[in-house]
mmCIF file of C-alpha atoms (C1' of nucleotides) in Angstrom:
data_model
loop_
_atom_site.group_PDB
_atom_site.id
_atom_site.type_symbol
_atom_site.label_atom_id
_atom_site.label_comp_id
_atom_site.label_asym_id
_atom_site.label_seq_id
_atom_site.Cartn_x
_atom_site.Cartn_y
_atom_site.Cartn_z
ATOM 1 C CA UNK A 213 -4.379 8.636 31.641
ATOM 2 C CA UNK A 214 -0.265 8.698 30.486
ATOM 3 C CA UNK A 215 1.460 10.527 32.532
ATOM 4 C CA UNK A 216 3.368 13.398 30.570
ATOM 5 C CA UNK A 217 6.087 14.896 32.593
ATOM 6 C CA UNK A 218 7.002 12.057 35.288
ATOM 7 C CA UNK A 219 10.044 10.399 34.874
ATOM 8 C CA UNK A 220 10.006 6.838 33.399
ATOM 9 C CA UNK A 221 10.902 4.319 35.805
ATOM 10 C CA UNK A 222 13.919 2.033 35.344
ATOM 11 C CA UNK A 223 11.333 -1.055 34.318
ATOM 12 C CA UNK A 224 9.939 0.968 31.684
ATOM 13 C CA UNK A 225 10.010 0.011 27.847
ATOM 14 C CA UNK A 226 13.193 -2.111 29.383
ATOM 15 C CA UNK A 227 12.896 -4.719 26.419
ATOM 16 C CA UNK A 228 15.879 -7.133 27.449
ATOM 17 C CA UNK A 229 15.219 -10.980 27.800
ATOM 18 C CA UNK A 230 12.751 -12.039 30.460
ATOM 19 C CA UNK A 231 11.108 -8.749 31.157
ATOM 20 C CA UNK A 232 7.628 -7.968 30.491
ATOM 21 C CA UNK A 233 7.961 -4.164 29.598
ATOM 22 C CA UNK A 234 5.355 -1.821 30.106
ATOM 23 C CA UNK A 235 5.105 2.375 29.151
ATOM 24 C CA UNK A 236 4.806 5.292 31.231
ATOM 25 C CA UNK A 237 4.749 8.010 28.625
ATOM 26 C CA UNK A 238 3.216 7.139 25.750
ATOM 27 C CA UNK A 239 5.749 7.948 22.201
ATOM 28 C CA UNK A 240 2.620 9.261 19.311
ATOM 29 C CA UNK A 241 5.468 11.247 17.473
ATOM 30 C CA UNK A 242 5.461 8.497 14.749
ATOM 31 C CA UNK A 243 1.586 8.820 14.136
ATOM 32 C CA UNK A 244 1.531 12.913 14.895
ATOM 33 C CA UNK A 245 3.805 12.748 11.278
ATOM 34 C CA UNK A 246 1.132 11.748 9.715
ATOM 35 C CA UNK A 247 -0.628 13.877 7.452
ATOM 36 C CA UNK A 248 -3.905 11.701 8.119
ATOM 37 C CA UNK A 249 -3.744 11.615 11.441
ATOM 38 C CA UNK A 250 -3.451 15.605 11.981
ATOM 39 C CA UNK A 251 -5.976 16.177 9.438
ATOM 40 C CA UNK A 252 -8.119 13.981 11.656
ATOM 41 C CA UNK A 253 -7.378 15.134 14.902
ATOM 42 C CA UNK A 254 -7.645 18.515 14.032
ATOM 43 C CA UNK A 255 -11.202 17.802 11.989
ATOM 44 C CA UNK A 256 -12.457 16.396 15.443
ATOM 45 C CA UNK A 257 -11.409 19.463 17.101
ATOM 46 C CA UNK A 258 -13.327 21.930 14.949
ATOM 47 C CA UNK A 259 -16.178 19.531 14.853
ATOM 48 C CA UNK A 260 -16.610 19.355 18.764
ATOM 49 C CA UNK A 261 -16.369 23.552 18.672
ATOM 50 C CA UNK A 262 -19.021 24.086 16.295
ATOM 51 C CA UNK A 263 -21.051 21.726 17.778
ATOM 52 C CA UNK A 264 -20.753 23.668 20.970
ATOM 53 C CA UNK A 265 -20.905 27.190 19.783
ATOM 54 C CA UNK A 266 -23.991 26.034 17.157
ATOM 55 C CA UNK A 267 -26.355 24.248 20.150
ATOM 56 C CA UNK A 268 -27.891 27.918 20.335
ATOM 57 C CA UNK A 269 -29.072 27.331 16.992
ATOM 58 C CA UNK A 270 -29.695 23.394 16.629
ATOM 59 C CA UNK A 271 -27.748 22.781 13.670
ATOM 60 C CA UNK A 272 -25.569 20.202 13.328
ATOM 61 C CA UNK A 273 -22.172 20.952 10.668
ATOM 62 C CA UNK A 274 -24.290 19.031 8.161
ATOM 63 C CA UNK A 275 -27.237 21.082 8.790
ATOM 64 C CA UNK A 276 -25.290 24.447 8.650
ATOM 65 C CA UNK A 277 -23.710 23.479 5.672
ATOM 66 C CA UNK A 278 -27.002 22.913 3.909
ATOM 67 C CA UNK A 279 -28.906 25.616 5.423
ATOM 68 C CA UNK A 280 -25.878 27.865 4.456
ATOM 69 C CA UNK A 281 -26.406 26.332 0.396
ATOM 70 C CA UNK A 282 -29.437 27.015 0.294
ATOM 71 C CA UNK A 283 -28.884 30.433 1.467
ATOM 72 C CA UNK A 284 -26.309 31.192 -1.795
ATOM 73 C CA UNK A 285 -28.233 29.077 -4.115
ATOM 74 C CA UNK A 286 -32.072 29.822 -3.873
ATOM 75 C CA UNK A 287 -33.939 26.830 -5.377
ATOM 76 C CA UNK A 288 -31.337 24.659 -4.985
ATOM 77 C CA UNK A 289 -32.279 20.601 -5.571
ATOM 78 C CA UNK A 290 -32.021 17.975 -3.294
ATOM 79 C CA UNK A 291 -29.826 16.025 -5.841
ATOM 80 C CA UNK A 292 -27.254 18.903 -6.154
ATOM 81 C CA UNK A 293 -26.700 19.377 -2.257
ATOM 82 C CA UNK A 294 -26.268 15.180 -2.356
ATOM 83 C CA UNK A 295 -23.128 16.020 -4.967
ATOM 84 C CA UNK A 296 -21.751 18.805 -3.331
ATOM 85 C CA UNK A 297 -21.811 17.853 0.071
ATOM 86 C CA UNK A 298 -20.923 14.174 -0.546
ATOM 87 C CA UNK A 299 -24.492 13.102 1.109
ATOM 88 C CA UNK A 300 -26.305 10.320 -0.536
ATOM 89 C CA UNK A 301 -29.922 10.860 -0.890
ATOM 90 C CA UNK A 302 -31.499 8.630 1.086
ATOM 91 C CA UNK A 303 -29.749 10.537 3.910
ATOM 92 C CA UNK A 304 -30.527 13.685 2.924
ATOM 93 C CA UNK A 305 -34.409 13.012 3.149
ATOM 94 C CA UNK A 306 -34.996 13.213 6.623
ATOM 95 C CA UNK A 307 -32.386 16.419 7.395
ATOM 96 C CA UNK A 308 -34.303 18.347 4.667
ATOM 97 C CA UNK A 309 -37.993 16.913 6.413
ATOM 98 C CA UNK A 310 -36.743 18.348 9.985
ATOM 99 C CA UNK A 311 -35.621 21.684 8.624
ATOM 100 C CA UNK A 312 -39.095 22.054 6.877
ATOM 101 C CA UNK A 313 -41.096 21.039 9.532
ATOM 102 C CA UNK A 314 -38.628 23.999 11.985
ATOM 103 C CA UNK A 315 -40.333 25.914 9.325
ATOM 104 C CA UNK A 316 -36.284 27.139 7.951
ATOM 105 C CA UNK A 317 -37.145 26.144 4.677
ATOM 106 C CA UNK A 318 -39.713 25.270 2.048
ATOM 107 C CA UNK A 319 -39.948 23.187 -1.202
ATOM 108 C CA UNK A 320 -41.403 24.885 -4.717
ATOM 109 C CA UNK A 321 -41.599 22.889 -7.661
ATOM 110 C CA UNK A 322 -38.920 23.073 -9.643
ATOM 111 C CA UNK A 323 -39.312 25.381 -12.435
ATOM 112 C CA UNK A 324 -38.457 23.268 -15.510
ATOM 113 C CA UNK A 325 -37.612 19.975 -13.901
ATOM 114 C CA UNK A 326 -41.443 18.032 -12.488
ATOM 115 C CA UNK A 327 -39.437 15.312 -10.590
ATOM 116 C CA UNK A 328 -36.916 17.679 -8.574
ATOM 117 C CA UNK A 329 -37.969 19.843 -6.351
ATOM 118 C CA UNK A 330 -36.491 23.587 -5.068
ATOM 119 C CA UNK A 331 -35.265 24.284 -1.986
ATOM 120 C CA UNK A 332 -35.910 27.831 -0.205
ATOM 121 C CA UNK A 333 -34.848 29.442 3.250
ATOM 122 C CA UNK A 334 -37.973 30.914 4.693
ATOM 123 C CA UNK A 335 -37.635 34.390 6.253
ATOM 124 C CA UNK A 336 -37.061 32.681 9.394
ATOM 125 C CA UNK A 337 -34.336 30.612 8.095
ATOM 126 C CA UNK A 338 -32.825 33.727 6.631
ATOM 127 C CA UNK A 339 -32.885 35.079 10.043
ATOM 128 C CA UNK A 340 -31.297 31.867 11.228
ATOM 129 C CA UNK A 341 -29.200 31.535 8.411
ATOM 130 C CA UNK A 342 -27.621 35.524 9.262
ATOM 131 C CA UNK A 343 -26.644 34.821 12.654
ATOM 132 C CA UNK A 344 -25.330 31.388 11.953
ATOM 133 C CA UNK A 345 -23.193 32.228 9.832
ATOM 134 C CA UNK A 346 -21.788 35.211 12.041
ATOM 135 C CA UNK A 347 -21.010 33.186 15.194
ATOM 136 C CA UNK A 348 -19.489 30.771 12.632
ATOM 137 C CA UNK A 349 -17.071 33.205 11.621
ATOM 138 C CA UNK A 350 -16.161 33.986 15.801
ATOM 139 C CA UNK A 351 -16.106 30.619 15.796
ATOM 140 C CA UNK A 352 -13.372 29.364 13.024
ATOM 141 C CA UNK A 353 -11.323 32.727 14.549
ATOM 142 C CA UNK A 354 -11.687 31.269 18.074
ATOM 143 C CA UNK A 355 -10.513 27.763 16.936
ATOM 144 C CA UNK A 356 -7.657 29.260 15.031
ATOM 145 C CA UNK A 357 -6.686 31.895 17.860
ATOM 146 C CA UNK A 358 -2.849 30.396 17.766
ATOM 147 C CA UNK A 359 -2.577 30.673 13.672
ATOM 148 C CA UNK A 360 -2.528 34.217 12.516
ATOM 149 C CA UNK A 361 -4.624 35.192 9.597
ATOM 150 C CA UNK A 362 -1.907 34.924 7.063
ATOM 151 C CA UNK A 363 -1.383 31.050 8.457
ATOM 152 C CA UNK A 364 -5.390 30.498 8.344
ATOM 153 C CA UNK A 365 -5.233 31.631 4.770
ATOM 154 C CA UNK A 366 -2.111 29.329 4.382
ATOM 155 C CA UNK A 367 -3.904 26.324 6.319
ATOM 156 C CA UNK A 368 -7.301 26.228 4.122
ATOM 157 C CA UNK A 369 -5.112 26.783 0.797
ATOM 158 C CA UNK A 370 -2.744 23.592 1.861
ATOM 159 C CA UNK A 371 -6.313 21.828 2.746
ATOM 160 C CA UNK A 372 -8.243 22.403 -0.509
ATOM 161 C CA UNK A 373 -4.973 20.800 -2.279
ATOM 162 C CA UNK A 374 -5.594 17.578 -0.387
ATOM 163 C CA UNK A 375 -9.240 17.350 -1.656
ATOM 164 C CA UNK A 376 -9.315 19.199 -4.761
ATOM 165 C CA UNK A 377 -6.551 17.855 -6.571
ATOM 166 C CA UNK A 378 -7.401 18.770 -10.055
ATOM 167 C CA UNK B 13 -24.764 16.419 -10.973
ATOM 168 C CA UNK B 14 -24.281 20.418 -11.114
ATOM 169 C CA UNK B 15 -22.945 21.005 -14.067
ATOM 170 C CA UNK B 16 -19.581 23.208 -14.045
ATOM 171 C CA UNK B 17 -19.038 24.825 -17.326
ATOM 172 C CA UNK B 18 -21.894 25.761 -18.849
ATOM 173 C CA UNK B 19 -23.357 29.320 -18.792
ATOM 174 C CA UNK B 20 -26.483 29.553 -16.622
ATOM 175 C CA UNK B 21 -29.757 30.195 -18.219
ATOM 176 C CA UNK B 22 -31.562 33.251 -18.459
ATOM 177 C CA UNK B 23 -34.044 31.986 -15.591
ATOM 178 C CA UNK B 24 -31.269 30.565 -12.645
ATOM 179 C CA UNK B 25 -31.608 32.522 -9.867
ATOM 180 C CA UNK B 26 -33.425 35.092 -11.038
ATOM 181 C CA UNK B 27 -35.002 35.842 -7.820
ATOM 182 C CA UNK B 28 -37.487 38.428 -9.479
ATOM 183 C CA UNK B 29 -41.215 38.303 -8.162
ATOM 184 C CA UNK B 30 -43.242 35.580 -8.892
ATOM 185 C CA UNK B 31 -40.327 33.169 -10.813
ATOM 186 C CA UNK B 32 -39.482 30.153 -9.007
ATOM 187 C CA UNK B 33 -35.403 30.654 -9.112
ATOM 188 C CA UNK B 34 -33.525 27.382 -9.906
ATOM 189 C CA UNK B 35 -29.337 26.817 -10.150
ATOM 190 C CA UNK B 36 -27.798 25.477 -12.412
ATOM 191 C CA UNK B 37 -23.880 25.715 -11.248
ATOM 192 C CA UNK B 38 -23.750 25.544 -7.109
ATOM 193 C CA UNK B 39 -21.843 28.116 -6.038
ATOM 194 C CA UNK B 40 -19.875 26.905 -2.681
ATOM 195 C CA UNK B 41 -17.568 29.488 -2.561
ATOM 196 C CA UNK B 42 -18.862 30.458 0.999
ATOM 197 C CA UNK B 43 -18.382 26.960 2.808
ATOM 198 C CA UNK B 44 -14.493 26.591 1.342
ATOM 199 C CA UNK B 45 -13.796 29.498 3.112
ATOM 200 C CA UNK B 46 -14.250 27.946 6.353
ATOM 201 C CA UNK B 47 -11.999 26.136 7.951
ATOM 202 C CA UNK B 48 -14.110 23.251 9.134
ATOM 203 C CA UNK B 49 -15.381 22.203 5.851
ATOM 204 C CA UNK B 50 -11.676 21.949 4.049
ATOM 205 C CA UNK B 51 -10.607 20.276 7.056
ATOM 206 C CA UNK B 52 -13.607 17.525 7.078
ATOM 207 C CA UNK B 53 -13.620 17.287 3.403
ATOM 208 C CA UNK B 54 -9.341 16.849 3.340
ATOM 209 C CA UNK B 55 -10.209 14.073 6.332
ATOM 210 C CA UNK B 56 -12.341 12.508 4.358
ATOM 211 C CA UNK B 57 -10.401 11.854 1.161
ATOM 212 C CA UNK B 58 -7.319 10.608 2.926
ATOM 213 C CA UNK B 59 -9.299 8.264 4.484
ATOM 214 C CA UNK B 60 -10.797 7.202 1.701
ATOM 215 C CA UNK B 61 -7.266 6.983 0.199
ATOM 216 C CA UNK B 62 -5.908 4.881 2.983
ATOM 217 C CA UNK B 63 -9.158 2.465 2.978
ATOM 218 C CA UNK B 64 -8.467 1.726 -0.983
ATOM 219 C CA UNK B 65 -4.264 1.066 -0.160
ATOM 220 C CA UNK B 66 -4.051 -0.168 2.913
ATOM 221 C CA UNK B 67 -7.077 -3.117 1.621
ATOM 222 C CA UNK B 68 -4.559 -5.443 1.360
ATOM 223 C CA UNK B 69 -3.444 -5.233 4.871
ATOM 224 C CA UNK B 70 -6.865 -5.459 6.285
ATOM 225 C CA UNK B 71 -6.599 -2.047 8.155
ATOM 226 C CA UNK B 72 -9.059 0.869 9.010
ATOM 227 C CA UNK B 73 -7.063 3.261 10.098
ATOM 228 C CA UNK B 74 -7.801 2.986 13.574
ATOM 229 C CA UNK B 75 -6.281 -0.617 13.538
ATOM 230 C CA UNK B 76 -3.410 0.746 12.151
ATOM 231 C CA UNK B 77 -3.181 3.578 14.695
ATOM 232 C CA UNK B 78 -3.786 0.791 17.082
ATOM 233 C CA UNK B 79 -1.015 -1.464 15.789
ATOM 234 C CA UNK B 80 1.216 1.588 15.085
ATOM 235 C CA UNK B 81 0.713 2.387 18.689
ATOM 236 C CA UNK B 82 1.435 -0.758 19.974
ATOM 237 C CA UNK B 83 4.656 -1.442 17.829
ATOM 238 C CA UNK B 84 5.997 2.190 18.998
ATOM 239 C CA UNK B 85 4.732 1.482 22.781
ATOM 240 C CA UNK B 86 4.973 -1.843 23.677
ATOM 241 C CA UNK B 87 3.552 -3.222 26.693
ATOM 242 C CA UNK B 88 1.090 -0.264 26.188
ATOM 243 C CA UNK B 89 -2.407 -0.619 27.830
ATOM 244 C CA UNK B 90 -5.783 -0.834 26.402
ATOM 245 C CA UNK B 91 -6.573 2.486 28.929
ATOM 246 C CA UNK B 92 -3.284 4.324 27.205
ATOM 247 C CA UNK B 93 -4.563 3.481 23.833
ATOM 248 C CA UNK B 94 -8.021 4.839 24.401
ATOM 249 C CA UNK B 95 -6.741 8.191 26.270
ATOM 250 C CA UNK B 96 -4.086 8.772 23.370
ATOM 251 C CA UNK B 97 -6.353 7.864 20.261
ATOM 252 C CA UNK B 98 -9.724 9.173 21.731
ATOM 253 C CA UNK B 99 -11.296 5.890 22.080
ATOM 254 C CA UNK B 100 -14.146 5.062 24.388
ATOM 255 C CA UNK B 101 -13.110 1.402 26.553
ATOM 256 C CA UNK B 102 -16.018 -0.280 25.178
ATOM 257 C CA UNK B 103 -15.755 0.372 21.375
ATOM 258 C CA UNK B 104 -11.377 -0.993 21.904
ATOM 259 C CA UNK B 105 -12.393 -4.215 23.610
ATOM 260 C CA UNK B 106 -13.646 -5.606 20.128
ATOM 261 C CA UNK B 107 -10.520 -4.268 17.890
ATOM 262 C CA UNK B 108 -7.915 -5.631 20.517
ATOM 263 C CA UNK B 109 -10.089 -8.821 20.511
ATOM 264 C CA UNK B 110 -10.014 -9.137 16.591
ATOM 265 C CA UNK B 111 -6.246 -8.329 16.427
ATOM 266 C CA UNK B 112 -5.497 -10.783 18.582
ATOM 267 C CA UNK B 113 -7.850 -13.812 16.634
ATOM 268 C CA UNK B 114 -5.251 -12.096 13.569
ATOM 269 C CA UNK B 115 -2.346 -12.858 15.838
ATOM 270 C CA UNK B 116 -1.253 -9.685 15.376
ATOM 271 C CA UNK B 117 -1.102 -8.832 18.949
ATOM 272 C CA UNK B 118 -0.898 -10.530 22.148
ATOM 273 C CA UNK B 119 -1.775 -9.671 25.851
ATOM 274 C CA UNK B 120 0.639 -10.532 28.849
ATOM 275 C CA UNK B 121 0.218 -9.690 32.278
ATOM 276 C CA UNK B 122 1.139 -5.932 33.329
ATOM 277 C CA UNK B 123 4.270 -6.187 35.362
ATOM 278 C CA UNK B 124 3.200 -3.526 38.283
ATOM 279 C CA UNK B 125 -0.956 -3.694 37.759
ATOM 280 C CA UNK B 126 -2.537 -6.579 38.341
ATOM 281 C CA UNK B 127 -5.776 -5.008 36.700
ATOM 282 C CA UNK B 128 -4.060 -3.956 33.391
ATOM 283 C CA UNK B 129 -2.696 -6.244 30.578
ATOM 284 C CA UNK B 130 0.024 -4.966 28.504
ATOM 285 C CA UNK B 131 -0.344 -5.994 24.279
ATOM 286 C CA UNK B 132 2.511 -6.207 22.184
ATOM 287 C CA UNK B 133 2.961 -7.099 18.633
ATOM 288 C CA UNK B 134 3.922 -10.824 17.836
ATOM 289 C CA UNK B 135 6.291 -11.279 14.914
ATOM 290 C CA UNK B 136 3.805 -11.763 12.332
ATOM 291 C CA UNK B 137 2.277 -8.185 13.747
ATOM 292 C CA UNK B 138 5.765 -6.754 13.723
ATOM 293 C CA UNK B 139 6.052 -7.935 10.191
ATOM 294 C CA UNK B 140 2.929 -6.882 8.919
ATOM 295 C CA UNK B 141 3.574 -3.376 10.431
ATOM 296 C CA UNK B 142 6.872 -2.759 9.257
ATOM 297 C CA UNK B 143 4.940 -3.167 5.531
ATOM 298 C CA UNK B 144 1.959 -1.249 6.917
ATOM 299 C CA UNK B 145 4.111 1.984 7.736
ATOM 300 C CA UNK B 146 6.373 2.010 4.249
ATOM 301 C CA UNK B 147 3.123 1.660 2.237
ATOM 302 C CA UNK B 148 1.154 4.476 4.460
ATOM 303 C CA UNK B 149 4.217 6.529 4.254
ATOM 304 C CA UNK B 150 3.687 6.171 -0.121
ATOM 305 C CA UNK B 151 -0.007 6.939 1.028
ATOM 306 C CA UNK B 152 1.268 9.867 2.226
ATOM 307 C CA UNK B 153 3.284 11.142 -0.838
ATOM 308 C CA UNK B 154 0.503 10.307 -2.903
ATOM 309 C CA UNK B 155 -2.199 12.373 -1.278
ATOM 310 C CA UNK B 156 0.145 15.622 -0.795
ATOM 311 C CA UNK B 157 1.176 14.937 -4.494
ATOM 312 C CA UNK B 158 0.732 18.421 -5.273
ATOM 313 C CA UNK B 159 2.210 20.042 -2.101
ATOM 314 C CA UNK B 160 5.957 20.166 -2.103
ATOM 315 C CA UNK B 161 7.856 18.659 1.427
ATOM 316 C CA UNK B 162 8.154 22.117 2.519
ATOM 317 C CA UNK B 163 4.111 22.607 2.198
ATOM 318 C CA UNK B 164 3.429 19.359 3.519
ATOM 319 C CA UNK B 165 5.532 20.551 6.717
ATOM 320 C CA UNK B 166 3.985 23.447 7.018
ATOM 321 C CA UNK B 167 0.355 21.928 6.838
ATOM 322 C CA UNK B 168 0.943 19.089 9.469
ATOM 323 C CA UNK B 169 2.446 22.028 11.741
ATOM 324 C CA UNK B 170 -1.088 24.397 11.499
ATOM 325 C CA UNK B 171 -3.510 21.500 12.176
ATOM 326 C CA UNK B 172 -1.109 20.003 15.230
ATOM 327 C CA UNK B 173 -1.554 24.017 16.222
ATOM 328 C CA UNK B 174 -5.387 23.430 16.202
ATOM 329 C CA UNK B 175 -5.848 20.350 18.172
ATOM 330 C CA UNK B 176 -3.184 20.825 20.600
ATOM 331 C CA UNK B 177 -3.404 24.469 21.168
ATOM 332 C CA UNK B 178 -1.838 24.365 24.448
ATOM 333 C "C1'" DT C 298 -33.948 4.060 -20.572
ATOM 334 C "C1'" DA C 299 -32.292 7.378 -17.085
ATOM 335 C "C1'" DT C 300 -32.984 10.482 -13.149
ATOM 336 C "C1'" DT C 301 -35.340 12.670 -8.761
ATOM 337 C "C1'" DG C 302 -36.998 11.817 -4.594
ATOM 338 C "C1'" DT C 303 -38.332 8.368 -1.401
ATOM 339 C "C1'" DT C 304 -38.876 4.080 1.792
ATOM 340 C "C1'" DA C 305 -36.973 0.317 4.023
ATOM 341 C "C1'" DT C 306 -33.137 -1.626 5.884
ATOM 342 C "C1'" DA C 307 -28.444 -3.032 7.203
ATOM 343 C "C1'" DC C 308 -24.024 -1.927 8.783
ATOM 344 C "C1'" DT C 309 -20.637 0.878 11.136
ATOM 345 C "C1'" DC C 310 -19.369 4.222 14.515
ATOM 346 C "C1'" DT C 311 -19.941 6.374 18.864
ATOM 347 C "C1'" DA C 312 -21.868 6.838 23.537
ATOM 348 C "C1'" DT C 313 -23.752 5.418 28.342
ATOM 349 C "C1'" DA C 314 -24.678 2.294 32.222
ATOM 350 C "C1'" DA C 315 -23.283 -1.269 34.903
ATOM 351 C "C1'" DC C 316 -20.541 -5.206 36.239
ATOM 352 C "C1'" DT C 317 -15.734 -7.845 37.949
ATOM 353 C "C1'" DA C 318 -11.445 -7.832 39.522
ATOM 354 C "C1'" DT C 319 -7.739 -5.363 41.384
ATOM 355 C "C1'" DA C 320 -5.403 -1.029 43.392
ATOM 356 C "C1'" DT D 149 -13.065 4.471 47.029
ATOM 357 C "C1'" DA D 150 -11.036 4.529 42.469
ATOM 358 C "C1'" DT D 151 -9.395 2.353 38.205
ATOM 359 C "C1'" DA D 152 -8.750 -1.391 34.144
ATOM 360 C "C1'" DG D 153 -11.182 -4.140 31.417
ATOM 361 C "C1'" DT D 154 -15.509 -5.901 29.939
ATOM 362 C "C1'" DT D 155 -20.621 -6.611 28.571
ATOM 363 C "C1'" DA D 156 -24.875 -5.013 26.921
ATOM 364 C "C1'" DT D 157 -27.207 -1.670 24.608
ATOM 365 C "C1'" DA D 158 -28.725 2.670 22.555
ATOM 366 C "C1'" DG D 159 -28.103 6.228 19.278
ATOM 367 C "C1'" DA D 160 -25.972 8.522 15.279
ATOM 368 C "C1'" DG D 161 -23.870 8.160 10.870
ATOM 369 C "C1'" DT D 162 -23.384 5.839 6.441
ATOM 370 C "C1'" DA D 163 -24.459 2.331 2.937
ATOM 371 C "C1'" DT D 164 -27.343 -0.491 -0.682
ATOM 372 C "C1'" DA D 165 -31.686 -2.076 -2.964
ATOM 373 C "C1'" DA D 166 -35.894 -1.029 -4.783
ATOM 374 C "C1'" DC D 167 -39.952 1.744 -5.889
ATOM 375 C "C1'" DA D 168 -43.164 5.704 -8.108
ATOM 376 C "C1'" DA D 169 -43.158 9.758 -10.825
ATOM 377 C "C1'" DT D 170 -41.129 12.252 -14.427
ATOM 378 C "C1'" DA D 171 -37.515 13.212 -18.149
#
DNA sequence: TATTGTTATACTCTATAACTATA
DNA sequence: TATAGTTATAGAGTATAACAATA
């Protein structure tokens, strides 16, 4: 592990002829400007949190996320959680088996469409689904405990710039 | 593909007894208000940015973090790298090992630890890096397009506050 | 002819256990 | 006894091709 607050020795990151120079305290400022690299980082963080606070529930952020659009959009097709959530279908298949068979949702044919099929919360996945989405809200205020809620606002505004260009 | 624009029919999301309730425009609204989801999906498309321009130098961008780290650190061990990056040992060995068949890098004794090796850039990584950096800082310009500096700034400085709340 | 949902499969990424050489 | 680097391997995540049923 780099040391952070020890001195570096004389030998260190010496660089003149001869010498074979080694590190003590490792410089990241060059990669911590990039944009990438935060957005990363920081990704990872809120990732490893969720998946933390969630394990009550058993839902993955891929899971939650289509649990939770299925929740606002009753009947929902498999095809249109693929496009929103950037999934492609054949990876979808088995997430959407696993939540039916935990009995969170169902499938009804699809009222004017015979090859796509609906996608429904049962009542036990609205149960689910309710206190989900409550510790998720503790949750993103735990994570961002050091950003007040004018700077959250700021953050997620700066964020949807980055992927929603248009 | 939802469709965006066009008024939903009579029947979407009815919800009344006995219809089967279909969508016909997703409504997300709920997921881009947390702050998980922008961050993943903002990840994701500057990665998928940097994959397209940095093609022609060969680099995921945990090579170039890597490399970057190297170039910035040198003498740097593989155990530094994997503590700063969040690496696990086993899944570096391979990456040092290809950059090194690139003669990009090259290992040389450590000068106090007989157990480490220190890796530096050779000239031809030096080279390659000092191209690698300009183009990822146009990367950069090009993905915050529609922030202005000041934005950007401010953006880099909320997600450094939620990985590194310390 | 195109699209939805699906199976099979390959490739990448990430994680754990265990070994060697050295501290 | 602990650590740096390595090997082997398992699991999760992501990708493409191809098929049946329906539009």
């Amino acid at each position: 592990m780099p040391q952070l607050r020890q001195p570096r020795p004389l030998n260190a990151a010496a660089g003149s002829a001869g010498e074979t120079p080694s590190v003590d305290v490792i410089d990241s400022s060059y990669l911590e400007s990039l944009l990438g690299y935060n957005a990363r980082r920081a990704t990872l963080t809120v990732i490893e949190v969720f998946l933390e606070t969630m394990a009550p529930y058993q839902l993955r952020p891929v899971d939650f996320s289509v649990l939770s659009l299925i929740a606002h959009n009753p009947g929902i097709t498999s095809r249109q959680l693929c496009t929103t959530l950037g999934i492609l279908p054949p990876n979808l298949v088995g997430m959407v088996n696993t939540l039916e068979k935990r009995e969170l949702i169902s499938r009804q044919p699809h009222p004017r469409d015979g090859r796509a099929t609906g996608l429904h919360l049962t009542q036990s996945g609205e149960k689910l689904m309710r206190d989900a989405e409550a510790t998720a809200a503790e949750l993103e205020a735990g994570v961002a405990a050091r950003l007040s809620p004018s700077e959250l606002r700021t953050l997620i505004r700066l964020l949807k710039k980055i992927y929603q260009p248009a």
